[in-house]
Coordinates of C-alpha atoms in Angstrom, one line a residue:
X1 CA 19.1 -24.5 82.7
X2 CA 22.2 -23.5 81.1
X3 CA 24.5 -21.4 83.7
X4 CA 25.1 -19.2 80.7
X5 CA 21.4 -18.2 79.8
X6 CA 21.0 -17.4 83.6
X7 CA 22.4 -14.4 83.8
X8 CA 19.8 -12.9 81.0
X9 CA 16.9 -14.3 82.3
X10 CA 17.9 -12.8 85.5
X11 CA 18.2 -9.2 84.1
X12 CA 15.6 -9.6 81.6
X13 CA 13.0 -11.6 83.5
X14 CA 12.1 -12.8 80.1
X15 CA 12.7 -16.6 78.8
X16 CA 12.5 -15.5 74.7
X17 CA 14.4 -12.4 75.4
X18 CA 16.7 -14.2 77.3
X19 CA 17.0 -16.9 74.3
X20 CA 17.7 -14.2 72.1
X21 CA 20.5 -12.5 74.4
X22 CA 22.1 -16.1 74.4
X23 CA 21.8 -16.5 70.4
X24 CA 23.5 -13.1 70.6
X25 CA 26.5 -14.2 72.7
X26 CA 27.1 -17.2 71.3
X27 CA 27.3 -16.0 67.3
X28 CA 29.8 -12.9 69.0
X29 CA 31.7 -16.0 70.5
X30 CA 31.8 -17.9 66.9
X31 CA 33.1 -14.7 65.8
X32 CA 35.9 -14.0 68.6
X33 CA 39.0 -14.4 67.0
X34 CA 41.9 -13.8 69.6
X35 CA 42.4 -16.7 72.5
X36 CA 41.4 -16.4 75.3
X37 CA 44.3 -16.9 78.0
X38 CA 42.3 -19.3 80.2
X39 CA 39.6 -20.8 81.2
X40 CA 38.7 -17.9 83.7
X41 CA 39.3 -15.1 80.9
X42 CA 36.7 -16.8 78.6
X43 CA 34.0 -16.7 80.9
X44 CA 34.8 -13.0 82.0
X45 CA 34.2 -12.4 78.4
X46 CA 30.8 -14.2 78.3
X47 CA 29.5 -12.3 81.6
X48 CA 30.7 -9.1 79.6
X49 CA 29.4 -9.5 76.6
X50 CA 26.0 -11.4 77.7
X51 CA 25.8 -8.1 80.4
X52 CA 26.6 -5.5 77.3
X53 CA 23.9 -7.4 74.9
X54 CA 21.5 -7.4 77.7
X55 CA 21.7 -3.6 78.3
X56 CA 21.2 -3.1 74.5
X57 CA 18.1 -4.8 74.5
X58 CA 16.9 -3.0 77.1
X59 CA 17.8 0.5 75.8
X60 CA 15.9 -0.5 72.8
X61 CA 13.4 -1.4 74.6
X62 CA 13.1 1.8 76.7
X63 CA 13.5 4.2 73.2
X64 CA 10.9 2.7 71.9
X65 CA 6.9 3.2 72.7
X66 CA 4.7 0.8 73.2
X67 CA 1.4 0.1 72.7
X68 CA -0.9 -2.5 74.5
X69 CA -1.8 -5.0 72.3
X70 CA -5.4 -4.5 72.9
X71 CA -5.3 -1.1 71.1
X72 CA -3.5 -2.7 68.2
X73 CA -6.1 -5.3 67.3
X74 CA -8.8 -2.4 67.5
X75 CA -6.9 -0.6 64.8
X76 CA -5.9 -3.8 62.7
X77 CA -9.8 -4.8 62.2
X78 CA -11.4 -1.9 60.0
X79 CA -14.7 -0.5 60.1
X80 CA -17.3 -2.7 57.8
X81 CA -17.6 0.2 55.5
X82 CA -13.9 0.7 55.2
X83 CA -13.2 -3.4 54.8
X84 CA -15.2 -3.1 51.8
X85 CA -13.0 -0.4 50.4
X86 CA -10.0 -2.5 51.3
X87 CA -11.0 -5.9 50.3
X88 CA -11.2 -4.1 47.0
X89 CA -7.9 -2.0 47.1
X90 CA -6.5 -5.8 48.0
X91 CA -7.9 -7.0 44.8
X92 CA -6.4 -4.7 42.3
X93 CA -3.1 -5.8 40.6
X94 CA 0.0 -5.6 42.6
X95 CA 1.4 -2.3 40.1
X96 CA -1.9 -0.7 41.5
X97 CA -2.5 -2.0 44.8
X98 CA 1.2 -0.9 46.0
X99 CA 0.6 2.6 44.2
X100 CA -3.1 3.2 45.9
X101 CA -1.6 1.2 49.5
X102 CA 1.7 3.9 49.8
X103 CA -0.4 6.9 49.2
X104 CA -3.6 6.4 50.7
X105 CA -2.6 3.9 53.9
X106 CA 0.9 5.5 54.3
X107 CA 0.2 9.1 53.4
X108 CA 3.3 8.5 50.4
X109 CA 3.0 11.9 48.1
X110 CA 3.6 10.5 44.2
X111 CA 7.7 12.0 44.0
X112 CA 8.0 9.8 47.6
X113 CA 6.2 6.8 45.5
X114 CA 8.4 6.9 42.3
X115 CA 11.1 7.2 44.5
X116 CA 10.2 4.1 46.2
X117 CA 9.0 2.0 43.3
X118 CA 11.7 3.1 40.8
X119 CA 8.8 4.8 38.7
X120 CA 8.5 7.8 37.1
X121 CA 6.5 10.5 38.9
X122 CA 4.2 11.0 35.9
X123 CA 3.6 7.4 35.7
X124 CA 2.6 7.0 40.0
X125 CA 0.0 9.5 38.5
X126 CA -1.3 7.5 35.8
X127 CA -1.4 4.3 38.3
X128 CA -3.1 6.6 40.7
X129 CA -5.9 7.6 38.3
X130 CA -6.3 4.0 36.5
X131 CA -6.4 2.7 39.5
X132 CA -9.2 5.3 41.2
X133 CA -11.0 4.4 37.9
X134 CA -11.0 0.4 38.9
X135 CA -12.0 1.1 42.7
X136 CA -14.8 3.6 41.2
X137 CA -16.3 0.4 39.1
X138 CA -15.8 -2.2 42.0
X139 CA -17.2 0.2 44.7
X140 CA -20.2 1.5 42.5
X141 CA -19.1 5.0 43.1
X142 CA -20.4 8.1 40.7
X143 CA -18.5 9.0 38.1
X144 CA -17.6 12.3 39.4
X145 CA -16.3 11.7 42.1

């Protein structure tokens, strides 16, 4: 192994993290512009830098919660009731299916949509209620409703 990807693996007692740290240093090397004076200078610079990127990565890491993957899959398969109601909000037409996705999966209000989208408010309304209208004839729900 690479004296050079040492270092991370060391600190990071990760091989792809390490990989990435040493992807990191090397495209901040590409970029260096002033010379170095010597041989010893450059590789002070490499320790440095591969020592900086490594602490980044790890207070990213350490800002950020995580969640075991285990509870993720739980939450990415639906219910069989509610797969129905998505395999038919994932067959509406993509001017729909974004409109019905951002407000009823992300909790978007219409403003926040039209916002998004680069649509009127007015017309996230109309998208909301045409598209309502298609889920109520796939779905078989009551006209009411």
């Amino acid at each position: 192994m690479c004296q050079r990807r040492r270092l991370p693996l060391v600190r990071l007692k990760n091989r792809e993290d390490t990989e990435d740290i040493f992807q990191t240093v090397f495209l901040k090397y590409l970029q260096h512009t002033k010379p170095f004076e010597n041989a010893e200078h450059e590789k002070a610079w490499f320790i440095q830098v591969t020592l900086n990127a490594c602490r980044d990565l790890l207070r990213f890491w350490a800002r950020r919660p995580t969640v075991p993957l285990e509870e993720l899959t739980a939450q990415a398969v639906p219910e069989s009731e509610d797969r129905g109601v998505l395999e038919a909000v994932l067959s509406l037409p993509q001017k729909y299916r974004d409109t019905v996705y951002l407000h009823y999966y992300e909790g978007y209000s219409a403003p926040e949509i039209g916002a998004l989208l680069g649509r009127n408010t007015n017309t996230v309304y109309t998208l909301l209620n045409r598209a309502r209208a298609m889920l109520r004839e796939k779905l078989g729900g009551d006209e009411d409703g």
